[in-house]
Coordinates of C-alpha atoms in Angstrom, one line a residue:
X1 CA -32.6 65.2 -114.6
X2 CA -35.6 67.7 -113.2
X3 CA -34.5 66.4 -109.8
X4 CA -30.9 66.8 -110.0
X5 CA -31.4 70.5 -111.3
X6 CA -33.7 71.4 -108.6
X7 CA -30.9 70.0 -105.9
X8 CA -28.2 71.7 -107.8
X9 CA -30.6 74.8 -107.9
X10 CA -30.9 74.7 -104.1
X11 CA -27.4 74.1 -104.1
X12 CA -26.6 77.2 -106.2
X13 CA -28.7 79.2 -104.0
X14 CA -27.3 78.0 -100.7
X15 CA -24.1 79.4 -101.7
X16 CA -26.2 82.9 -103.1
X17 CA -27.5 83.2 -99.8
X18 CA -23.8 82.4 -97.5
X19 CA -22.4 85.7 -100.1
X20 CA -25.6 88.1 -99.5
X21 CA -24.7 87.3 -95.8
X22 CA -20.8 88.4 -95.8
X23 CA -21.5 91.1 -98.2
X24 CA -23.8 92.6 -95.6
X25 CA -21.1 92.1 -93.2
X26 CA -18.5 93.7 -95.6
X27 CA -20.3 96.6 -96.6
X28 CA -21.6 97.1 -92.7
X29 CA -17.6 97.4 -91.9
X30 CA -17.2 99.6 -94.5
X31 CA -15.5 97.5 -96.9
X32 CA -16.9 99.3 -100.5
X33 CA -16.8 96.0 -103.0
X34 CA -19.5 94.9 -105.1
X35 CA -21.0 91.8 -104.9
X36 CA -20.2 89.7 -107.6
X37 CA -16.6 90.8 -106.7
X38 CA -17.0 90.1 -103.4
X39 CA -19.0 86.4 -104.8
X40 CA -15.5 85.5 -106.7
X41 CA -13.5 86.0 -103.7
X42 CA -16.0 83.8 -101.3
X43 CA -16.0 81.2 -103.7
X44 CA -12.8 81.0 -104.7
X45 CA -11.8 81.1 -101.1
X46 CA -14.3 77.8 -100.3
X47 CA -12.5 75.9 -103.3
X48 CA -9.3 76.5 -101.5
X49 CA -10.6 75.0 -98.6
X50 CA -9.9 71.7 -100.5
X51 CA -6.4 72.2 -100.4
X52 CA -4.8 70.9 -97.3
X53 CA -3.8 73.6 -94.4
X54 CA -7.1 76.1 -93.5
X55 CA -4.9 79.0 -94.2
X56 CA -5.8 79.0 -97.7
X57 CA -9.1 79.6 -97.7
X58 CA -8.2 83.2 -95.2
X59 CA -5.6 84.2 -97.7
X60 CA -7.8 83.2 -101.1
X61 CA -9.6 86.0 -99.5
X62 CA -7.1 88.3 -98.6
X63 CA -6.0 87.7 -102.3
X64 CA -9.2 88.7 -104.3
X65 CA -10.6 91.6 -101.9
X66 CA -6.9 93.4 -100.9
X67 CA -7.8 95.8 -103.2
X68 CA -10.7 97.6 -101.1
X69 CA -10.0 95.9 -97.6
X70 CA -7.0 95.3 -95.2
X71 CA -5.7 92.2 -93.8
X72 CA -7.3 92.9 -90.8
X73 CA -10.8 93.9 -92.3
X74 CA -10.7 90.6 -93.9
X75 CA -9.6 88.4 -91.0
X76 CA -12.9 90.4 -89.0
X77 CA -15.4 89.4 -91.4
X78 CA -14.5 86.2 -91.9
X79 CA -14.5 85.5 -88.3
X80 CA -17.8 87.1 -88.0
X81 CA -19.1 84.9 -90.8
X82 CA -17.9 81.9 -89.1
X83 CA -19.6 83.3 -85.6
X84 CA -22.8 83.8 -87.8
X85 CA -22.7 80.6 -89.1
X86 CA -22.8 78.7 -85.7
X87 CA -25.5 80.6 -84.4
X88 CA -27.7 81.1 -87.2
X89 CA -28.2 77.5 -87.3
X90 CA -29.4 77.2 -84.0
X91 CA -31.5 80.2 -84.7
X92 CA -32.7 78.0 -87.9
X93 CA -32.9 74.7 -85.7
X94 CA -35.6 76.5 -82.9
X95 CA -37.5 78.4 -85.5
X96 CA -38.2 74.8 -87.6
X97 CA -38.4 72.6 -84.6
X98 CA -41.6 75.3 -83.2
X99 CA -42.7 74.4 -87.1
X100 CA -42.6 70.3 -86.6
X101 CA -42.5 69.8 -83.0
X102 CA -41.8 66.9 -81.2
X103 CA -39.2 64.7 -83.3
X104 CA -35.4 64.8 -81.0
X105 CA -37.0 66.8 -78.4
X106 CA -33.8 66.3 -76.4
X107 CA -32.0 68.0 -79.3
X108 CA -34.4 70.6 -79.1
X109 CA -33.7 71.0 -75.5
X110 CA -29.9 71.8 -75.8
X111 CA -30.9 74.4 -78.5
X112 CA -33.5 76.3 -76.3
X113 CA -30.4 76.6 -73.7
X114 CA -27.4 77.1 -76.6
X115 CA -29.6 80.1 -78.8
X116 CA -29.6 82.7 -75.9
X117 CA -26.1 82.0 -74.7
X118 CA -24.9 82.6 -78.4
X119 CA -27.2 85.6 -78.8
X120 CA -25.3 87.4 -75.9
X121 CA -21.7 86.1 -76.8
X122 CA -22.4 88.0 -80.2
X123 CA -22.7 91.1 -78.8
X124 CA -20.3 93.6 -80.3
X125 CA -18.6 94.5 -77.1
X126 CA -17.6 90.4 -76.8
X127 CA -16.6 89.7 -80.5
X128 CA -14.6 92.7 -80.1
X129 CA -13.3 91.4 -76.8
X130 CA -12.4 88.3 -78.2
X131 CA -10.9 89.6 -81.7
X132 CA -8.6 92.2 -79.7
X133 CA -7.5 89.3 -77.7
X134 CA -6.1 87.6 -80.6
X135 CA -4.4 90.3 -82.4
X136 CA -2.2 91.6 -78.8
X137 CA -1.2 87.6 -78.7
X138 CA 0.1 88.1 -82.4
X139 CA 1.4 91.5 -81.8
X140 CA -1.3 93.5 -84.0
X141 CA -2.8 96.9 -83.1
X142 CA -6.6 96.6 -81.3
X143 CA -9.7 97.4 -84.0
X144 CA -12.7 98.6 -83.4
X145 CA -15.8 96.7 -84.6
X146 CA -18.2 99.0 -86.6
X147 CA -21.3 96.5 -86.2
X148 CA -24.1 97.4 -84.2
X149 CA -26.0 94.7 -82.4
X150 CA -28.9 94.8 -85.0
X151 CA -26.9 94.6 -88.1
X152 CA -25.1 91.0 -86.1
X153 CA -28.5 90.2 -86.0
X154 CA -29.7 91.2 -89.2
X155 CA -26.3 89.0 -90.2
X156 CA -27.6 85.7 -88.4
X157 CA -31.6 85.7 -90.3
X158 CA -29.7 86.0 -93.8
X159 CA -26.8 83.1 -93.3
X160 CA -30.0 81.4 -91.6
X161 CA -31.4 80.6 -95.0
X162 CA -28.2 79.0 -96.4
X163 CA -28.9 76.2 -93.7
X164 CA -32.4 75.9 -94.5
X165 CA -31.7 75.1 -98.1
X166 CA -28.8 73.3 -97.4
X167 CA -31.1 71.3 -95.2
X168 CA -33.5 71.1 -98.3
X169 CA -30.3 69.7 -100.3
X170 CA -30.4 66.7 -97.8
X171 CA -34.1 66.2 -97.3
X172 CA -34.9 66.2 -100.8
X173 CA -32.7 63.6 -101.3
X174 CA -33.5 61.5 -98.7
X175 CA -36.9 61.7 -99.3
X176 CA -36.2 60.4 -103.2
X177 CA -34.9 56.9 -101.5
X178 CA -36.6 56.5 -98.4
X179 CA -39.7 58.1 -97.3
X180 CA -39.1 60.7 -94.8
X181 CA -41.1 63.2 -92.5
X182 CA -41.2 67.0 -92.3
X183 CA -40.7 66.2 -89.1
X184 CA -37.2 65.1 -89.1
X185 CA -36.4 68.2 -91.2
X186 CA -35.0 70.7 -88.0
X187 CA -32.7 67.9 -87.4
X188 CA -31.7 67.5 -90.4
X189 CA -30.5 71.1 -90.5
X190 CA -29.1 71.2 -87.0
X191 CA -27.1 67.4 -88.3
X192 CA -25.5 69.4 -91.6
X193 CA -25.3 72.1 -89.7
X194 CA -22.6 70.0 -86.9
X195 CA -20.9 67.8 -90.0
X196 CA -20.1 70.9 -91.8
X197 CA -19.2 73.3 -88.9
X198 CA -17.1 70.1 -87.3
X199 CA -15.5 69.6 -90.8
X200 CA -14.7 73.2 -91.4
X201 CA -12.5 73.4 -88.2
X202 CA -10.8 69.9 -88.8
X203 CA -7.5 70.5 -89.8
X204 CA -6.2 67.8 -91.0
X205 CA -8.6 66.8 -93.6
X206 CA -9.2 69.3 -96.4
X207 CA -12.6 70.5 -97.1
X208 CA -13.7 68.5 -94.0
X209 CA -13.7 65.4 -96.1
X210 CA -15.0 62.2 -94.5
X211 CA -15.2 64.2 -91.4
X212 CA -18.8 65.9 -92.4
X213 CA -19.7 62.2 -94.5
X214 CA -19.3 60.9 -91.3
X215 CA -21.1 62.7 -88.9
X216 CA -23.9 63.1 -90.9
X217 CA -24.2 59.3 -91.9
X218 CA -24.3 59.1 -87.9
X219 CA -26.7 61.8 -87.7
X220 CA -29.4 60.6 -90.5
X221 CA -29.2 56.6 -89.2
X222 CA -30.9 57.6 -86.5
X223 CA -34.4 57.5 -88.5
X224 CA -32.3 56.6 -91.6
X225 CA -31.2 52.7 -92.7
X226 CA -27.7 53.1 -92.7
X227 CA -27.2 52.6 -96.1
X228 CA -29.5 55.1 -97.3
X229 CA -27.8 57.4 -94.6
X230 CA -24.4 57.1 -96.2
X231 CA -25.9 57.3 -99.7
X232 CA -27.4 60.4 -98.9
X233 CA -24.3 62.0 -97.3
X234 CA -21.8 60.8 -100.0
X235 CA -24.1 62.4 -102.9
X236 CA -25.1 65.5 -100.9
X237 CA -21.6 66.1 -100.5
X238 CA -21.2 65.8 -104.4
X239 CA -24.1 67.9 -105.5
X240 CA -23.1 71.1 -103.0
X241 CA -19.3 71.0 -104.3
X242 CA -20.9 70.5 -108.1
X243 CA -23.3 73.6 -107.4
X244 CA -20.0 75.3 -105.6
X245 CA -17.8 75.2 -108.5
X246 CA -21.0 76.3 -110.7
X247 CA -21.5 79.4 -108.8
X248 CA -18.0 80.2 -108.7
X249 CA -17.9 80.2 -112.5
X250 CA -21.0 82.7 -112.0
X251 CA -19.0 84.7 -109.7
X252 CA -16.4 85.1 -111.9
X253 CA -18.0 85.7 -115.4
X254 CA -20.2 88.0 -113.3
X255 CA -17.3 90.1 -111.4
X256 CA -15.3 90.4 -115.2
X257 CA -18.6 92.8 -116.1

């Protein structure tokens, strides 16, 4: 039971540290909501994603934060999450593999060359670039966006430490059925990393559901048995939706005060 609580715990925190990150981007664009507001409408928005069609989880959010942001607003930071995301893991992914060098150099390799690239296409002049692109397509008025290249920055370090205990999620309980070395942690992150960001953009299946099982049960049998590797994938997936739904009910007992 102390086990499950401490994965839950890390689970619970994961998800604390994904809403410090947009709420930074929020209040950085100008978007004045407070956080356990803002908490409620993140999580709420990730339940949705469990509902088939992606659009629900964009317009959960556009639901529970129309009162102090736009459409627009909304659609920007979410992207810029998402942007975030991708890079701050292979932000994480160097940082830890310069911790326990040597295990997947060639991994390690692809990351070296990945990081920088991503580093410039964040640069506010590109997202904006990018963004702008895709509202003339749909007809919408150009935006400014009103992040310096520090606060991106700034953005990336914080959504870095949901993958590191996201990654801690999956080590932990690895390491409780088959021993395992620090060593394979940086991949470990980098693998949940792929499933989730792989599973997030998946359209068809809701939630990424046997999309993200699936590529991490790939991932971990590499220095995994296989059926410890599914194990672990199949329960990790269970204990970050059980902490999910927990600290949405925090968010929204929370954003009632």
């Amino acid at each position: 039971y102390y086990f499950l609580a401490l994965l839950i715990g890390l689970g619970i925190a994961s998800f604390l540290a994904l809403t410090f990150g947009y709420y930074f981007v929020n209040r950085k664009m100008g978007i004045e909501i407070t956080f356990w507001k803002l908490a409620k409408a993140r999580a709420f928005s990730d339940i949705s994603s469990y509902v088939p069609g992606k659009i629900w989880t964009l317009l959960t959010r556009i639901k529970y934060m129309k009162q102090w942001a736009g459409t627009t607003q909304v659609v920007v930071s979410s992207y810029m999450e998402l942007v975030a995301l991708i890079i701050s893991a292979l932000f994480a992914f160097v940082v830890l593999n310069l911790i326990y060098p040597g295990t997947f150099a060639e991994y390690a390799i692809i990351a070296y060359i990945a990081l920088p690239v991503c580093i410039i296409l964040m640069h506010p002049k590109i997202i904006s670039f990018v963004i702008n692109l895709g509202l003339k397509i749909i007809k919408k008025e150009k935006i400014t966006i009103p992040l310096s290249y520090r606060s991106i920055i700034i953005a990336n370090l914080i959504y870095s430490s949901y993958w590191l205990l996201s990654g801690l999620v999956v080590f932990f309980l690895a390491l409780s059925i088959y021993p395992v070395s620090w060593n394979y942690f940086p991949f470990i992150v980098l693998s949940y990393a792929v499933a989730w960001t792989i599973g997030f953009l998946s359209i068809i299946f809701p939630g990424g559901i046997g999309i993200r099982e699936g590529i991490l049960v790939y991932a971990l049998s590499i220095f995994l048995p296989l059926p410890v590797a599914m194990v672990v994938s199949v329960v990790s997936r269970g204990i970050i939706v059980l902490s999910q739904l927990i600290f949405a009910l925090i968010s929204w007992l929370l954003a009632r005060l």
